[in-house]
C-alpha positions as a Markdown table, in Angstrom:
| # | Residue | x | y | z |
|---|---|---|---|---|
| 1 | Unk | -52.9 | 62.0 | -33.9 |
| 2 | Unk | -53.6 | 62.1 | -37.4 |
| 3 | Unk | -55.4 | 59.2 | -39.0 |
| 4 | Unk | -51.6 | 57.9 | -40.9 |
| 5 | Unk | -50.4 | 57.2 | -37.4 |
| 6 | Unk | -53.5 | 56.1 | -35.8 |
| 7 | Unk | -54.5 | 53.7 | -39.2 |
| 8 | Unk | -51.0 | 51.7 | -39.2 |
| 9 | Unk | -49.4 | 48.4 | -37.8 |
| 10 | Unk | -48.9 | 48.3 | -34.5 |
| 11 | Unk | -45.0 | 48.2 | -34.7 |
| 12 | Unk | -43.4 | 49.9 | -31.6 |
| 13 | Unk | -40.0 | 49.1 | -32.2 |
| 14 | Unk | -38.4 | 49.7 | -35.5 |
| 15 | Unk | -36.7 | 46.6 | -37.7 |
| 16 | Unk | -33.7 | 47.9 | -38.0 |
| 17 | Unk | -32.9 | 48.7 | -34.7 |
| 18 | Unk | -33.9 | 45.5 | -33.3 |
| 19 | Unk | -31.3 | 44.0 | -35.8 |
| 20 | Unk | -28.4 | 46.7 | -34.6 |
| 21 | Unk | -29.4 | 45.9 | -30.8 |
| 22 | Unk | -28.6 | 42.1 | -31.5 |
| 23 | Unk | -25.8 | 42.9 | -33.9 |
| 24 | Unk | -24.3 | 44.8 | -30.9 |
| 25 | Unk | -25.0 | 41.9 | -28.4 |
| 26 | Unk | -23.1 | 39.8 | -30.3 |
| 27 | Unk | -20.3 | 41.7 | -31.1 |
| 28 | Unk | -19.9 | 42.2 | -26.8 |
| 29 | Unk | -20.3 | 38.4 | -26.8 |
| 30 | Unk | -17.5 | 37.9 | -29.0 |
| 31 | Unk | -15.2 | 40.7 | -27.0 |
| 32 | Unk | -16.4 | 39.8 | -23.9 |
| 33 | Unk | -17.5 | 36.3 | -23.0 |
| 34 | Unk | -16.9 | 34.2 | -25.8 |
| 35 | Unk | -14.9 | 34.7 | -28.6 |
| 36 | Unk | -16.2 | 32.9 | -32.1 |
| 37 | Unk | -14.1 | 33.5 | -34.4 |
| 38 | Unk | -14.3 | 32.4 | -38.5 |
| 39 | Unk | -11.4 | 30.3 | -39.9 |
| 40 | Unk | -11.0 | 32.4 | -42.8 |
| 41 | Unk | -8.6 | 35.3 | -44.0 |
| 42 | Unk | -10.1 | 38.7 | -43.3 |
| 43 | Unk | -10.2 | 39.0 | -47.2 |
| 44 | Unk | -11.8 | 35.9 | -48.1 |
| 45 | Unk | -14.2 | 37.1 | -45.4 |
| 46 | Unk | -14.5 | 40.7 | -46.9 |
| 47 | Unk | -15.5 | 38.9 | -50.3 |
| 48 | Unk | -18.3 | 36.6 | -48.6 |
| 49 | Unk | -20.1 | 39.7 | -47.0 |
| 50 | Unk | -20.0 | 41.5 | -50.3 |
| 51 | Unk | -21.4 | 38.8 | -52.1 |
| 52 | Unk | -24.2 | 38.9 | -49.6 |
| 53 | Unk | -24.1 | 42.9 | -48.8 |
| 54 | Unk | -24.7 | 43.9 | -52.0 |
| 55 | Unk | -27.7 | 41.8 | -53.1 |
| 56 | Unk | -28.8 | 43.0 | -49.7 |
| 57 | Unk | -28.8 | 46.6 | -50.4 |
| 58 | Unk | -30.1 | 46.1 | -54.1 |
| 59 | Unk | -33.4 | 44.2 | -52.5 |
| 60 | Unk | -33.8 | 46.6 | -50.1 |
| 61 | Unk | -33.6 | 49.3 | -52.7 |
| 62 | Unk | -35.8 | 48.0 | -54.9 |
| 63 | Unk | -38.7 | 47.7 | -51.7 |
| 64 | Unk | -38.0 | 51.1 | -50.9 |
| 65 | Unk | -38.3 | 52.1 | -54.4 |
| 66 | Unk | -42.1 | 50.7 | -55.1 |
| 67 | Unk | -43.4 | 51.8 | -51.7 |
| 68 | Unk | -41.9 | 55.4 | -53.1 |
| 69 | Unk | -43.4 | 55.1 | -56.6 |
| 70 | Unk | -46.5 | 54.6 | -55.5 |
| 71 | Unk | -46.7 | 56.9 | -52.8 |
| 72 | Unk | -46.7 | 54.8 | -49.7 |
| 73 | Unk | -44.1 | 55.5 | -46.6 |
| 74 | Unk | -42.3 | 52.8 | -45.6 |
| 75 | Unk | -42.3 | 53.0 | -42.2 |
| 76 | Unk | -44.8 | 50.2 | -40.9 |
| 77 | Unk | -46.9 | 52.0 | -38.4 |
| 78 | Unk | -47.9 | 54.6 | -41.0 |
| 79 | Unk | -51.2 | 53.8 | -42.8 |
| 80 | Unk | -51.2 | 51.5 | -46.0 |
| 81 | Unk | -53.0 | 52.5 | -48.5 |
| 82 | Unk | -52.6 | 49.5 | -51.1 |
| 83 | Unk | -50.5 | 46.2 | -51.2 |
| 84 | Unk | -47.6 | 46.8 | -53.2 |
| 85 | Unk | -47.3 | 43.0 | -55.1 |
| 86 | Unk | -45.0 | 44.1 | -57.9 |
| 87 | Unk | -41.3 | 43.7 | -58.1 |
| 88 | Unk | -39.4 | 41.9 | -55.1 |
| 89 | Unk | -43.0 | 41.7 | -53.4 |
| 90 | Unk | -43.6 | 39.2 | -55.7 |
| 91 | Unk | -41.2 | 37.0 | -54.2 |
| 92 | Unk | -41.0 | 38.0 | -51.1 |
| 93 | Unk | -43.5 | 39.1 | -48.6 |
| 94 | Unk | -40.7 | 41.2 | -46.6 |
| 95 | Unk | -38.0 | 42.2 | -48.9 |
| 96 | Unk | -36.7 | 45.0 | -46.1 |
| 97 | Unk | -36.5 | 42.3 | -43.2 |
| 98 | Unk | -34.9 | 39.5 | -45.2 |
| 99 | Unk | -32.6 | 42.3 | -46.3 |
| 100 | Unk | -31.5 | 43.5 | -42.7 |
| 101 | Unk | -31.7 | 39.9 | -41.8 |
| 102 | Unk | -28.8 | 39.4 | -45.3 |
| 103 | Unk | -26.8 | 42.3 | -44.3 |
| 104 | Unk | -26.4 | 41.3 | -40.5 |
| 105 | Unk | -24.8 | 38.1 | -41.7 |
| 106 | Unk | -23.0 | 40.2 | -44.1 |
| 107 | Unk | -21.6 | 42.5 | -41.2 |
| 108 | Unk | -21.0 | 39.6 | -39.0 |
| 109 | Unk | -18.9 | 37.7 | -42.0 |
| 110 | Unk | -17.4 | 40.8 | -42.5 |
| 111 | Unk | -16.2 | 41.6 | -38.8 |
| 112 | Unk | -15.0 | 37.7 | -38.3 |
| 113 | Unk | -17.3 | 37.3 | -35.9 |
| 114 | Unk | -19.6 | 34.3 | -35.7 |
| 115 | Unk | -22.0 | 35.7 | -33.4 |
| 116 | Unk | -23.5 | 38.7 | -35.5 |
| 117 | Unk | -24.5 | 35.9 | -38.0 |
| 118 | Unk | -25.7 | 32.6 | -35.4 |
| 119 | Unk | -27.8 | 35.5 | -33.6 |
| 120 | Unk | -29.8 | 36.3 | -37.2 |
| 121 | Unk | -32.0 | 34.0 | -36.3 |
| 122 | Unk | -32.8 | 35.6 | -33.3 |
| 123 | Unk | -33.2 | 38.9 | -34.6 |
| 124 | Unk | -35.6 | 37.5 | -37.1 |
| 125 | Unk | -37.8 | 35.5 | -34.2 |
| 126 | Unk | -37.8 | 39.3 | -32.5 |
| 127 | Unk | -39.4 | 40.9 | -35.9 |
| 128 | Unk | -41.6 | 38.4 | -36.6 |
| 129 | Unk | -42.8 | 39.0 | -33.5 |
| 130 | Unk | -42.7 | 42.7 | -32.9 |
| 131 | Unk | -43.1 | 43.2 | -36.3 |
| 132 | Unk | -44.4 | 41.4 | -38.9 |
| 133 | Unk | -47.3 | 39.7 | -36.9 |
| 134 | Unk | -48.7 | 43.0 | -35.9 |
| 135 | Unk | -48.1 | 44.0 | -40.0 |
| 136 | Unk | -49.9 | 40.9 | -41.2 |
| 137 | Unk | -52.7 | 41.5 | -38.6 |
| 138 | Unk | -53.7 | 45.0 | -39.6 |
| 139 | Unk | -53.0 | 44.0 | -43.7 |
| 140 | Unk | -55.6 | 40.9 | -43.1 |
| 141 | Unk | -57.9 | 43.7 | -41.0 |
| 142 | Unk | -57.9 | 46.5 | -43.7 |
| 143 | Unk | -57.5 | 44.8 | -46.7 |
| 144 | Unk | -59.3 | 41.3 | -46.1 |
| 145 | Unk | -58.8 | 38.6 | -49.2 |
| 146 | Unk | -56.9 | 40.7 | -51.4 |
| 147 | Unk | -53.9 | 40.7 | -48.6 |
| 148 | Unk | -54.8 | 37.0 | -47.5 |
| 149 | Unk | -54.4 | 35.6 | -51.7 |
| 150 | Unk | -51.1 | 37.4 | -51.8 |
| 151 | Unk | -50.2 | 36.0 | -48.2 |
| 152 | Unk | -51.0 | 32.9 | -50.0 |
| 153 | Unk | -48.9 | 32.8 | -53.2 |
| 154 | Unk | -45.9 | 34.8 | -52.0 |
| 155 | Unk | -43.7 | 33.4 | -49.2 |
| 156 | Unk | -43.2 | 35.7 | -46.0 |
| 157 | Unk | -39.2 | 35.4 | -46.8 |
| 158 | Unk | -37.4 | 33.6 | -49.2 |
């Protein structure tokens, strides 16, 4: 193992597909067991996830841009070699989680189904767990008060 692989968070399970998983859980919900349906026409429904879809996308491609620009991977059991505070990391702490966390209530407005979006909040309990915990833990480890001030003046999601 090279020392990228072997220097990162310990993340075993990717974001994204923890989001999916759930996303998938409560779509059988809704087939299956318990239908929760939203009250409104499938295109006032189609304009609410946009509204939230595309801001989504925009945020996450602005993260994904600064990690890129300065050379970093995003992935979060590679190696970090600097705190990247600029742009949406200045108002957020985890522009890519609160933007899988927008788009699965995007998806979930989008598909009718009241599920997807009640079980966001579970899916973000799972990555704080899985994820960001271990994330925050190795940042405070390798980067000491540098990551622990910008813990402190920028909030870990909204």
């Amino acid at each position: 193992m090279n020392n990228e692989t072997t220097d990162g968070a310990a993340v075993l399970v990717p974001p994204p597909l923890l989001h999916l998983v759930v996303g998938v859980v409560g779509i059988a919900l809704n087939e299956f067991i318990w239908p929760l349906p939203f009250a409104f026409s499938a295109s006032i429904r189609l304009a609410i996830a946009l509204a939230i879809a595309v801001p989504s996308i925009v945020l996450v491609a602005g993260a994904l841009k600064l990690f890129w620009a300065t050379g970093q991977n995003p992935e979060p059991w590679i190696a970090t070699p600097e705190i990247v505070q600029t742009g949406v990391y200045r108002f957020t702490r985890n522009p890519m989680y609160l933007s899988l966390a927008l788009l699965q209530i995007a998806i979930g407005i989008g598909l009718g189904n009241l599920w997807v979006v009640l079980l966001v909040a579970f899916s973000c309990l799972i990555v704080q767990i899985t994820a960001i915990r271990p994330e925050e833990a190795y940042l405070e480890g390798k980067f000491g008060s540098e990551y622990l001030d910008y813990k402190e003046s920028v909030r870990r999601w909204l």
